[in-house]
Short mmCIF file of C-alpha atoms and ligand atoms in Angstrom, two decimals:
data_model
loop_
_atom_site.label_atom_id
_atom_site.label_comp_id
_atom_site.label_asym_id
_atom_site.label_seq_id
_atom_site.Cartn_x
_atom_site.Cartn_y
_atom_site.Cartn_z
CA MET W 57 76.47 68.73 121.25
CA THR W 58 79.65 67.82 123.04
CA THR W 59 82.18 70.52 123.67
CA LEU W 60 84.97 70.50 121.14
CA HIS W 61 88.52 71.35 122.20
CA VAL W 62 90.78 73.14 119.78
CA LEU W 63 94.42 74.10 120.11
CA ALA W 64 95.03 77.15 117.91
CA VAL W 65 98.69 77.83 117.07
CA ALA W 66 99.89 81.21 115.88
CA SER W 67 102.70 83.72 116.19
CA GLU W 68 100.43 86.71 116.91
CA ALA W 69 97.22 87.43 118.82
CA TYR W 70 95.60 90.78 119.47
CA PRO W 71 95.95 92.51 121.92
CA LEU W 72 99.22 90.82 123.00
CA VAL W 73 101.29 90.89 119.82
CA LYS W 74 100.28 92.18 116.41
CA THR W 75 101.90 93.05 113.10
CA GLY W 76 98.78 92.61 110.96
CA GLY W 77 95.35 91.11 110.50
CA LEU W 78 96.53 87.63 111.57
CA ALA W 79 96.59 88.90 115.16
CA ASP W 80 93.08 90.30 114.88
CA VAL W 81 91.73 86.97 113.66
CA VAL W 82 93.54 84.82 116.20
CA GLY W 83 92.47 87.19 118.97
CA ALA W 84 88.79 87.34 118.04
CA LEU W 85 87.86 83.87 116.79
CA PRO W 86 87.92 82.04 120.15
CA ALA W 87 85.16 84.21 121.66
CA ALA W 88 83.01 83.75 118.55
CA LEU W 89 83.56 79.96 118.61
CA ALA W 90 82.44 79.71 122.24
CA ALA W 91 78.85 80.20 121.01
CA HIS W 92 79.26 76.94 119.05
CA ASP W 93 80.48 74.98 122.02
CA VAL W 94 84.06 75.10 120.81
CA GLN W 95 86.72 75.84 123.42
CA VAL W 96 89.95 77.21 122.06
CA ARG W 97 93.34 77.35 123.70
CA THR W 98 95.85 79.45 121.75
CA LEU W 99 99.55 78.56 121.74
CA LEU W 100 101.84 81.57 121.34
CA PRO W 101 105.61 82.08 121.49
CA GLY W 102 106.75 83.58 124.79
CA TYR W 103 107.73 86.97 123.40
CA PRO W 104 108.48 89.55 126.13
CA ALA W 105 105.06 91.21 125.68
CA VAL W 106 103.29 87.85 126.02
CA LEU W 107 105.23 86.89 129.17
CA ALA W 108 104.49 90.29 130.68
CA ALA W 109 100.77 89.72 130.08
CA ILE W 110 100.63 86.25 131.68
CA GLY W 111 102.60 87.14 134.81
CA ALA W 112 103.39 84.17 137.05
CA ALA W 113 101.28 81.67 135.09
CA PRO W 114 101.73 78.02 136.11
CA VAL W 115 104.10 75.72 134.23
CA VAL W 116 102.36 72.65 132.79
CA HIS W 117 105.45 71.14 131.23
CA ALA W 118 109.19 71.74 131.32
CA TYR W 119 111.45 70.87 128.35
CA ALA W 120 115.09 70.23 129.24
CA ASP W 121 116.15 70.87 125.64
CA CYS W 122 113.76 72.64 123.30
CA PHE W 123 115.74 73.35 120.12
CA GLY W 124 118.84 74.45 121.95
CA GLY W 125 117.76 75.50 125.42
CA ALA W 126 115.46 74.88 128.35
CA ALA W 127 111.84 75.91 127.94
CA SER W 128 108.47 75.57 129.58
CA LEU W 129 104.82 75.57 128.59
CA ARG W 130 102.67 77.83 130.71
CA PHE W 131 98.88 78.18 130.71
CA ALA W 132 97.09 81.45 131.42
CA ARG W 133 93.91 83.34 130.72
CA VAL W 134 94.21 86.89 129.37
CA GLY W 135 90.95 88.66 128.54
CA ASP W 136 88.90 86.28 126.37
CA LEU W 137 91.90 84.14 125.49
CA ASP W 138 92.97 80.87 127.07
CA LEU W 139 96.66 80.75 126.31
CA ALA W 140 99.43 78.21 126.19
CA VAL W 141 102.74 80.04 126.06
CA LEU W 142 106.05 78.50 125.03
CA ASP W 143 108.45 80.24 127.37
CA ALA W 144 111.79 79.64 125.67
CA PRO W 145 114.17 82.53 126.47
CA HIS W 146 116.87 81.37 124.02
CA LEU W 147 114.32 81.68 121.19
CA TYR W 148 112.00 84.55 122.09
CA ALA W 149 113.46 86.76 124.84
CA ARG W 150 114.90 89.52 122.67
CA GLY W 151 114.17 93.02 121.41
CA GLY W 152 112.76 93.97 118.02
CA GLY W 153 109.56 92.47 116.58
CA PRO W 154 108.24 88.92 116.42
CA TYR W 155 110.28 88.05 113.31
CA ALA W 156 113.03 90.63 112.96
CA ASP W 157 115.35 92.82 115.01
CA ALA W 158 114.84 96.54 115.56
CA ASN W 159 116.53 97.24 112.21
CA GLY W 160 114.13 94.96 110.37
CA ARG W 161 116.67 92.15 109.82
CA ALA W 162 114.99 88.76 110.06
CA PHE W 163 116.32 86.73 113.00
CA GLY W 164 118.82 84.12 111.79
CA ASP W 165 117.19 81.35 113.85
CA ASN W 166 113.57 81.81 112.72
CA ALA W 167 113.53 78.23 111.41
CA LEU W 168 114.18 76.94 114.93
CA ARG W 169 112.02 79.51 116.69
CA PHE W 170 108.95 78.38 114.81
CA ALA W 171 109.84 74.70 114.61
CA ALA W 172 109.86 74.81 118.42
CA LEU W 173 106.41 76.40 118.44
CA ALA W 174 105.08 73.69 116.14
CA ARG W 175 106.78 70.91 118.11
CA ALA W 176 105.12 72.17 121.31
CA ALA W 177 101.79 72.29 119.46
CA ALA W 178 102.20 68.68 118.38
CA ASP W 179 103.10 67.60 121.94
CA LEU W 180 100.02 69.35 123.34
CA GLY W 181 98.02 68.01 120.40
CA ARG W 182 98.89 64.42 121.22
CA GLY W 183 98.39 64.97 124.92
CA VAL W 184 101.95 63.82 125.72
CA VAL W 185 102.45 67.09 127.62
CA GLY W 186 99.85 69.14 129.47
CA PRO W 187 96.22 68.11 130.00
CA ALA W 188 94.03 65.87 127.82
CA ALA W 189 94.62 66.08 124.07
CA PRO W 190 92.43 68.50 122.07
CA ASP W 191 90.19 67.28 119.23
CA ILE W 192 91.73 69.64 116.68
CA VAL W 193 95.00 71.45 116.15
CA HIS W 194 94.49 74.58 114.05
CA ALA W 195 97.68 76.10 112.63
CA HIS W 196 97.77 79.69 111.34
CA ASP W 197 100.32 80.69 108.68
CA TRP W 198 103.86 79.40 108.16
CA GLN W 199 105.00 80.04 111.71
CA ALA W 200 102.66 77.28 112.91
CA ALA W 201 102.70 75.17 109.77
CA LEU W 202 105.08 72.44 110.92
CA ALA W 203 102.51 71.40 113.56
CA PRO W 204 100.50 69.24 111.12
CA ALA W 205 103.81 67.81 109.87
CA TYR W 206 105.03 66.78 113.34
CA LEU W 207 101.61 65.28 114.11
CA HIS W 208 101.68 63.37 110.83
CA TYR W 209 105.20 61.93 111.29
CA ASP W 210 104.81 61.22 115.02
CA GLY W 211 102.36 58.46 114.08
CA GLY W 212 99.82 56.98 116.46
CA VAL W 213 96.61 58.65 117.55
CA ARG W 214 96.46 62.31 116.64
CA PRO W 215 93.90 65.12 116.54
CA GLY W 216 92.41 66.48 113.32
CA THR W 217 94.47 69.24 111.73
CA VAL W 218 93.54 72.49 109.98
CA MET W 219 96.00 74.77 108.18
CA THR W 220 94.83 78.34 107.62
CA VAL W 221 96.57 80.54 105.08
CA HIS W 222 96.37 84.24 105.90
CA ASN W 223 98.88 85.21 103.28
CA LEU W 224 100.51 82.90 100.74
CA ALA W 225 103.32 85.42 100.20
CA PHE W 226 104.90 84.41 103.51
CA GLN W 227 105.96 80.77 103.20
CA GLY W 228 108.73 80.12 105.70
CA ARG W 229 111.41 78.71 103.38
CA PHE W 230 114.72 77.59 104.84
CA PRO W 231 117.82 75.79 103.49
CA GLY W 232 117.60 72.02 103.27
CA VAL W 233 120.42 71.57 105.78
CA THR W 234 118.02 72.84 108.45
CA LEU W 235 116.23 69.49 108.35
CA ASP W 236 118.80 67.88 110.65
CA ARG W 237 117.86 70.29 113.39
CA LEU W 238 114.07 69.93 113.15
CA HIS W 239 113.78 66.44 114.68
CA LEU W 240 111.76 65.20 111.73
CA PRO W 241 112.35 61.72 110.27
CA ARG W 242 114.37 61.38 107.04
CA GLN W 243 111.21 60.40 105.17
CA ALA W 244 109.86 63.93 105.76
CA TRP W 245 112.33 65.06 103.08
CA ALA W 246 109.94 64.25 100.24
CA ILE W 247 107.80 65.92 97.65
CA ASP W 248 104.71 65.09 99.71
CA GLY W 249 106.47 66.20 102.90
CA VAL W 250 108.51 69.25 103.86
CA GLU W 251 110.78 69.37 100.81
CA TYR W 252 110.07 72.33 98.52
CA HIS W 253 112.28 72.93 95.46
CA GLY W 254 115.38 71.70 97.25
CA ALA W 255 114.61 73.68 100.41
CA ILE W 256 112.33 73.24 103.38
CA GLY W 257 108.93 74.86 103.09
CA TYR W 258 107.07 75.26 106.36
CA LEU W 259 103.82 76.47 104.82
CA LYS W 260 104.22 73.92 102.05
CA ALA W 261 104.47 71.16 104.65
CA GLY W 262 101.32 72.34 106.39
CA LEU W 263 99.45 72.53 103.11
CA ALA W 264 100.60 69.03 102.16
CA LEU W 265 99.91 67.34 105.49
CA ALA W 266 96.97 69.05 107.26
CA ASP W 267 93.58 67.36 107.01
CA ARG W 268 91.97 70.55 105.75
CA ILE W 269 93.20 73.86 104.36
CA THR W 270 91.34 77.08 104.81
CA THR W 271 91.99 80.59 103.68
CA VAL W 272 90.32 83.80 104.70
CA SER W 273 87.94 84.51 101.81
CA PRO W 274 86.21 82.48 99.09
CA THR W 275 87.75 84.53 96.27
CA TYR W 276 91.29 84.08 97.66
CA ALA W 277 90.58 80.36 97.99
CA ALA W 278 90.01 80.32 94.24
CA GLU W 279 92.90 82.69 93.41
CA ILE W 280 95.52 80.60 95.21
CA ARG W 281 94.73 77.65 92.96
CA THR W 282 95.78 79.68 89.88
CA PRO W 283 99.34 80.26 88.63
CA GLU W 284 98.82 84.04 89.01
CA GLY W 285 97.77 83.83 92.67
CA GLY W 286 99.38 80.60 93.78
CA MET W 287 102.90 81.92 94.45
CA GLY W 288 104.37 78.58 93.42
CA LEU W 289 102.01 76.54 95.58
CA ASP W 290 99.04 76.48 93.18
CA GLY W 291 99.86 72.99 91.94
CA LEU W 292 99.72 71.57 95.45
CA LEU W 293 96.58 73.56 96.20
CA ARG W 294 94.88 72.28 93.05
CA HIS W 295 95.87 68.78 94.03
CA ARG W 296 94.19 69.34 97.40
CA ALA W 297 91.24 71.30 95.98
CA GLN W 298 88.70 69.02 97.71
CA ASP W 299 90.11 70.00 101.10
CA VAL W 300 90.39 73.77 100.55
CA ARG W 301 87.75 76.14 101.98
CA GLY W 302 87.42 79.91 101.94
CA ILE W 303 85.97 81.26 105.18
CA LEU W 304 85.57 85.02 105.26
CA ASN W 305 87.04 86.87 108.25
CA GLY W 306 85.02 89.18 110.44
CA ILE W 307 86.07 91.97 112.78
CA ASP W 308 85.72 92.05 116.54
CA ASP W 309 82.60 94.00 117.41
CA ALA W 310 83.93 94.71 120.90
CA VAL W 311 86.99 96.44 119.40
CA TRP W 312 85.39 97.97 116.29
CA ASN W 313 82.04 99.44 117.27
CA PRO W 314 81.48 103.16 116.59
CA ALA W 315 78.69 103.30 119.17
CA THR W 316 80.98 102.26 122.03
CA ASP W 317 84.56 102.85 120.78
CA PRO W 318 86.58 104.47 123.59
CA ARG W 319 89.40 105.39 121.18
CA ILE W 320 87.41 108.01 119.21
CA PRO W 321 86.40 111.47 120.41
CA SER W 322 82.68 111.15 119.50
CA ARG W 323 80.64 107.98 119.32
CA PHE W 324 78.00 107.49 116.63
CA ARG W 325 75.73 104.95 114.96
CA ALA W 326 74.11 104.54 111.55
CA THR W 327 70.93 106.28 112.66
CA GLN W 328 72.75 109.06 114.53
CA ARG W 329 75.83 110.32 112.71
CA ALA W 330 76.45 113.75 114.26
CA GLY W 331 79.40 112.28 116.17
CA ARG W 332 80.94 111.19 112.89
CA ALA W 333 81.09 114.79 111.67
CA ARG W 334 82.89 115.75 114.88
CA ASN W 335 85.42 112.94 114.38
CA ARG W 336 86.00 114.22 110.87
CA VAL W 337 86.90 117.63 112.31
CA ALA W 338 89.13 115.96 114.90
CA LEU W 339 90.91 113.86 112.28
CA ARG W 340 91.69 116.93 110.15
CA ALA W 341 92.99 118.74 113.22
CA ARG W 342 95.06 115.77 114.38
CA MET W 343 96.64 115.34 110.94
CA GLY W 344 97.10 119.05 110.25
CA LEU W 345 94.78 119.13 107.25
CA ALA W 346 93.05 122.34 106.20
CA PRO W 347 89.51 122.49 107.65
CA ARG W 348 87.75 122.34 104.28
CA VAL W 349 84.51 120.74 105.45
CA ASP W 350 83.14 120.19 101.95
CA ALA W 351 86.23 118.37 100.69
CA PRO W 352 86.02 114.56 100.61
CA LEU W 353 88.59 113.20 103.04
CA PHE W 354 90.32 110.01 101.86
CA GLY W 355 92.16 107.78 104.32
CA VAL W 356 94.73 104.97 104.16
CA VAL W 357 95.54 102.63 107.08
CA SER W 358 98.06 100.08 105.91
CA ARG W 359 101.33 98.25 105.96
CA PHE W 360 103.49 99.80 103.24
CA SER W 361 104.29 96.88 100.97
CA TRP W 362 103.96 95.96 97.31
CA GLN W 363 100.91 93.84 98.17
CA LYS W 364 98.94 96.90 99.25
CA GLY W 365 99.30 98.80 95.94
CA LEU W 366 100.01 102.10 97.65
CA ASP W 367 102.24 103.23 94.79
CA LEU W 368 98.93 103.66 92.94
CA VAL W 369 97.78 106.11 95.60
CA LEU W 370 100.92 108.15 95.00
CA GLU W 371 100.43 108.06 91.25
CA ALA W 372 96.76 108.97 91.50
CA LEU W 373 97.43 111.80 93.96
CA PRO W 374 97.36 114.61 91.35
CA ALA W 375 93.90 113.45 90.17
CA LEU W 376 92.65 113.13 93.74
CA LEU W 377 93.81 116.67 94.58
CA ARG W 378 92.48 118.14 91.31
CA GLY W 379 89.12 116.65 92.21
CA GLY W 380 89.18 118.59 95.48
CA GLY W 381 90.00 115.65 97.77
CA GLN W 382 92.26 115.53 100.81
CA LEU W 383 94.33 112.54 101.87
CA ALA W 384 95.35 111.26 105.32
CA ILE W 385 97.74 108.31 105.52
CA LEU W 386 98.65 106.11 108.46
CA GLY W 387 101.16 103.34 107.94
CA SER W 388 104.72 102.14 107.89
CA GLY W 389 106.88 99.67 106.05
CA GLU W 390 109.04 99.85 102.93
CA ALA W 391 111.38 102.82 103.15
CA PRO W 392 110.83 104.15 99.59
CA LEU W 393 107.06 104.35 100.19
CA GLU W 394 107.56 106.05 103.54
CA ALA W 395 109.83 108.61 101.90
CA ALA W 396 107.46 109.15 98.98
CA PHE W 397 104.44 109.75 101.21
CA ALA W 398 106.43 112.08 103.47
CA ALA W 399 107.51 114.04 100.38
CA ALA W 400 103.92 114.23 99.12
CA ALA W 401 102.76 115.57 102.49
CA HIS W 402 105.54 118.15 102.39
CA ALA W 403 104.68 119.23 98.85
CA HIS W 404 100.94 119.47 99.57
CA ALA W 405 100.88 120.67 103.17
CA GLY W 406 97.35 121.02 104.47
CA GLU W 407 95.92 118.75 101.75
CA VAL W 408 97.98 115.58 102.23
CA ALA W 409 99.09 114.40 105.68
CA VAL W 410 101.09 111.34 106.71
CA HIS W 411 101.64 109.67 110.05
CA LEU W 412 104.45 107.13 109.72
CA GLY W 413 104.21 104.41 112.33
CA TYR W 414 101.77 102.14 114.07
CA ASP W 415 99.02 103.90 116.05
CA GLU W 416 95.81 102.15 117.06
CA ASP W 417 94.03 105.25 118.30
CA LEU W 418 94.70 107.01 115.03
CA ALA W 419 93.60 103.93 113.06
CA HIS W 420 90.23 104.14 114.81
CA LEU W 421 89.98 107.90 114.25
CA MET W 422 90.74 107.40 110.55
CA GLN W 423 87.86 104.96 110.21
CA ALA W 424 85.58 107.20 112.26
CA GLY W 425 86.43 110.45 110.46
CA ALA W 426 87.47 109.75 106.86
CA ASP W 427 84.81 109.82 104.16
CA ALA W 428 86.42 107.01 102.18
CA ILE W 429 89.20 104.48 102.80
CA LEU W 430 91.51 103.46 99.95
CA VAL W 431 92.58 99.79 99.65
CA PRO W 432 94.12 99.33 96.18
CA SER W 433 95.78 95.98 96.99
CA ARG W 434 97.35 93.88 94.23
CA PHE W 435 96.23 90.83 96.19
CA GLU W 436 94.41 90.63 99.50
CA PRO W 437 93.60 87.32 101.22
CA CYS W 438 90.79 88.99 103.16
CA GLY W 439 91.61 92.50 104.35
CA LEU W 440 90.21 93.88 107.57
CA THR W 441 90.51 97.63 107.05
CA GLN W 442 87.68 97.66 104.52
CA LEU W 443 85.50 95.79 107.05
CA CYS W 444 86.29 98.41 109.72
CA ALA W 445 85.57 101.08 107.12
CA LEU W 446 82.14 99.62 106.35
CA ARG W 447 81.31 99.43 110.05
CA TYR W 448 82.37 103.05 110.61
CA GLY W 449 80.80 104.52 107.46
CA ALA W 450 84.03 105.35 105.61
CA LEU W 451 83.15 104.11 102.12
CA PRO W 452 85.80 101.57 101.03
CA VAL W 453 87.42 102.06 97.61
CA VAL W 454 88.99 98.68 96.88
CA ALA W 455 90.69 96.61 94.22
CA ARG W 456 88.44 93.73 93.14
CA VAL W 457 90.72 90.99 94.47
CA GLY W 458 90.54 88.39 97.24
CA GLY W 459 88.45 89.26 100.25
CA LEU W 460 88.02 92.83 99.02
CA ALA W 461 85.90 91.44 96.16
CA ASP W 462 83.83 89.43 98.64
CA THR W 463 83.03 92.18 101.15
CA VAL W 464 82.32 95.41 99.23
CA ILE W 465 79.36 95.94 96.89
CA ASP W 466 80.42 98.27 94.09
CA ALA W 467 78.36 101.40 93.44
CA ASN W 468 77.66 100.60 89.79
CA HIS W 469 74.41 101.75 88.19
CA ALA W 470 72.53 98.56 89.00
CA ALA W 471 73.65 98.43 92.64
CA LEU W 472 72.89 102.11 93.14
CA ALA W 473 69.45 101.70 91.59
CA ALA W 474 68.77 98.67 93.78
CA GLY W 475 70.05 100.53 96.82
CA VAL W 476 72.60 97.86 97.81
CA ALA W 477 75.98 99.52 97.11
CA THR W 478 78.41 99.83 100.02
CA GLY W 479 81.62 101.07 98.36
CA PHE W 480 83.65 101.10 95.16
CA GLN W 481 85.61 98.37 93.40
CA PHE W 482 88.05 98.59 90.52
CA ALA W 483 89.67 96.00 88.27
CA PRO W 484 92.18 95.41 86.92
CA VAL W 485 94.54 96.98 89.45
CA THR W 486 95.95 99.73 87.22
CA LEU W 487 96.37 103.47 87.57
CA ALA W 488 93.80 104.06 84.82
CA GLU W 489 91.10 102.02 86.57
CA PHE W 490 91.94 103.42 90.00
CA THR W 491 91.73 107.01 88.72
CA ARG W 492 88.48 106.28 86.91
CA THR W 493 87.07 104.93 90.17
CA LEU W 494 88.23 107.97 92.15
CA ASP W 495 86.27 110.05 89.62
CA ARG W 496 83.20 107.93 90.40
CA VAL W 497 83.76 108.51 94.11
CA LEU W 498 84.01 112.27 93.57
CA ALA W 499 80.87 112.27 91.42
CA LEU W 500 78.93 110.47 94.12
CA TRP W 501 80.32 112.82 96.76
CA ALA W 502 78.74 115.70 94.82
CA ASP W 503 75.34 114.05 95.43
CA ARG W 504 75.49 114.21 99.22
CA PRO W 505 72.03 112.75 100.01
CA ARG W 506 72.91 109.69 97.93
CA TRP W 507 76.32 109.43 99.60
CA ARG W 508 74.68 109.45 103.04
CA ARG W 509 72.25 106.70 102.05
CA MET W 510 75.15 104.58 100.87
CA GLN W 511 77.04 105.31 104.09
CA ALA W 512 74.08 104.09 106.15
CA ARG W 513 73.97 100.88 104.07
CA ALA W 514 77.71 100.34 104.47
CA MET W 515 77.33 100.67 108.23
CA ALA W 516 74.59 98.03 108.18
CA SER W 517 76.89 95.46 106.47
CA ASP W 518 77.32 92.22 108.36
CA VAL W 519 81.02 92.23 109.23
CA GLY W 520 80.93 90.18 112.44
CA TRP W 521 82.36 86.77 113.20
CA GLN W 522 79.09 84.79 113.44
CA HIS W 523 79.12 83.23 109.96
CA ALA W 524 82.80 82.41 110.06
CA ALA W 525 82.56 80.90 113.53
CA ALA W 526 79.75 78.61 112.38
CA SER W 527 81.84 77.55 109.37
CA TYR W 528 84.95 76.79 111.46
CA ALA W 529 82.87 74.92 114.03
CA GLY W 530 81.33 72.81 111.26
CA LEU W 531 84.74 72.11 109.77
CA TYR W 532 86.18 71.07 113.15
CA ARG W 533 83.28 68.68 113.76
CA GLU W 534 83.95 66.98 110.39
CA LEU W 535 87.48 66.24 111.56
CA VAL W 536 86.91 64.87 115.05
CA ARG W 537 88.59 61.49 115.23
CA ARG W 538 87.21 60.25 118.55
P1 ADP Y 731 97.40 92.87 106.72
O1 ADP Y 731 97.24 91.87 107.78
O2 ADP Y 731 97.73 92.30 105.39
O3 ADP Y 731 98.34 93.97 107.09
P2 ADP Y 731 94.58 93.48 107.24
O4 ADP Y 731 93.70 94.48 106.57
O5 ADP Y 731 94.10 92.10 107.32
O6 ADP Y 731 95.99 93.59 106.48
O7 ADP Y 731 94.87 93.90 108.73
C1 ADP Y 731 95.56 95.05 109.07
C2 ADP Y 731 95.29 95.35 110.54
O8 ADP Y 731 96.33 96.16 111.03
C3 ADP Y 731 94.02 96.13 110.78
O9 ADP Y 731 93.54 95.82 112.07
C4 ADP Y 731 94.50 97.58 110.71
O10 ADP Y 731 93.66 98.47 111.40
C5 ADP Y 731 95.84 97.46 111.37
N1 ADP Y 731 96.84 98.44 110.93
C6 ADP Y 731 97.55 98.45 109.77
N2 ADP Y 731 98.43 99.45 109.75
C7 ADP Y 731 98.29 100.10 110.93
C8 ADP Y 731 98.94 101.24 111.53
N3 ADP Y 731 99.90 101.89 110.89
N4 ADP Y 731 98.54 101.61 112.76
C9 ADP Y 731 97.57 100.94 113.41
N5 ADP Y 731 96.93 99.87 112.91
C10 ADP Y 731 97.29 99.45 111.69
C1 GLC Y 732 96.90 88.60 106.20
C2 GLC Y 732 96.34 89.16 104.90
C3 GLC Y 732 95.05 89.93 105.09
C4 GLC Y 732 94.11 89.22 106.04
C5 GLC Y 732 94.83 88.89 107.35
C6 GLC Y 732 93.94 88.17 108.34
O1 GLC Y 732 97.66 89.54 106.87
O2 GLC Y 732 97.28 89.97 104.22
O3 GLC Y 732 94.40 90.10 103.85
O4 GLC Y 732 92.98 90.02 106.31
O5 GLC Y 732 95.92 88.07 107.08
O6 GLC Y 732 93.42 86.96 107.83
#
């Protein structure tokens, strides 16, 4: 097998910059692909945190004018990642997050910031800047989605292109007038190009023009081709059905391994779970929950957004508390949800506890100490928290949508009898079904030997990257144009 060279393009990569699961995937996939003789270089925007991590990395190309200012491409290796960084101070050297300022207001020039990223990807992809051209350019989400478009309209020899959708809700739509500033030809303004209902659709362009489309679970791959799940792009996705694949995410075993995790007070494994009980005590203490050792401890680790269905957790709280449960929540996002969870913690001090914010150590402790993790998402392309939960023996309680449906085996009678259940699923995503499922969780909790058997099975679930890496490697090899 010859070594395949891939340029991955994304706006986040763990551990350098992360707002969600996209970063986890982009950060972990390259190491898993190395086993398949695939070498990945990952192009990232030169955010301050990224520049700090690469230090004085060498410049491989200088742009005199990159969408309004001078810029350079710099190559570096950080941990397992070979990086290409677009160092463009006029676009990325600023405070706040990757997409918005410190007050959460989206940057006004996001169209240019991510067009520049895609333009650099296309230049590297064609080998007109930097070293020899890669075989494949792999774009992740809307921030990278113009890369297949630039490669398409540049003409001439180009690498194969893959567009991966991590979340169809984020599409990168900008006013049509932006087109003049993107350095795309007039013919790109077309129904089979970047035009999208009178505006410019970055993700739409990637979906229309990449050689292949992937998304992060088989069920989500089917859902996005329906009007309910397609968010306006289902027609295009049905049209391209032959080229759409669902490849299930994994989690990074070096980051999420209870037997070696340096972030948790006590390490443990499926066959030796005494450490887990100690983490449970530590989690209660850390969150200020009453030390009721027999109470089932439910956890949430999540962005607070409509997608995640956390309003259902609030609505089901009385039932959860009546059933004797406790609840620990870690997350941040929409202000009304933050306020509502803070109020619930205040009203039920000692039984409900909330940590508002982003805290990786606490996220690990939640997985290592909670008895069950709640993921009642309205839609979920893959979801990583339920995979972490399986690995750490916190039984996932999930909505039967997207990747949640593909990764958790519901504890129904048949699955329990066969000894294969790993968690709980509910559908449809309503308060009635969620509450009914919490009752099932509480009933199983009352049968502790059975609970522990299920916990051991959950921990034995295959949640690594091996299968996905083989699938991506196979897909790349189909697209090699040499
Ligand atoms: P999404 O990307 O839609 O937010 P995923 O389940 O794919 O959902 O990924 C979420 C990732 O972010 C996981 O790695 C999870 O542990 C992490 N995470 C979410 N919220 C927090 C938080 N408040 N603190 C620390 N980590 C968090
Ligand atoms: C998105 C999705 C999430 C998925 C992640 C990584 O953030 O919301 O379901 O796990 O991308 O693919």
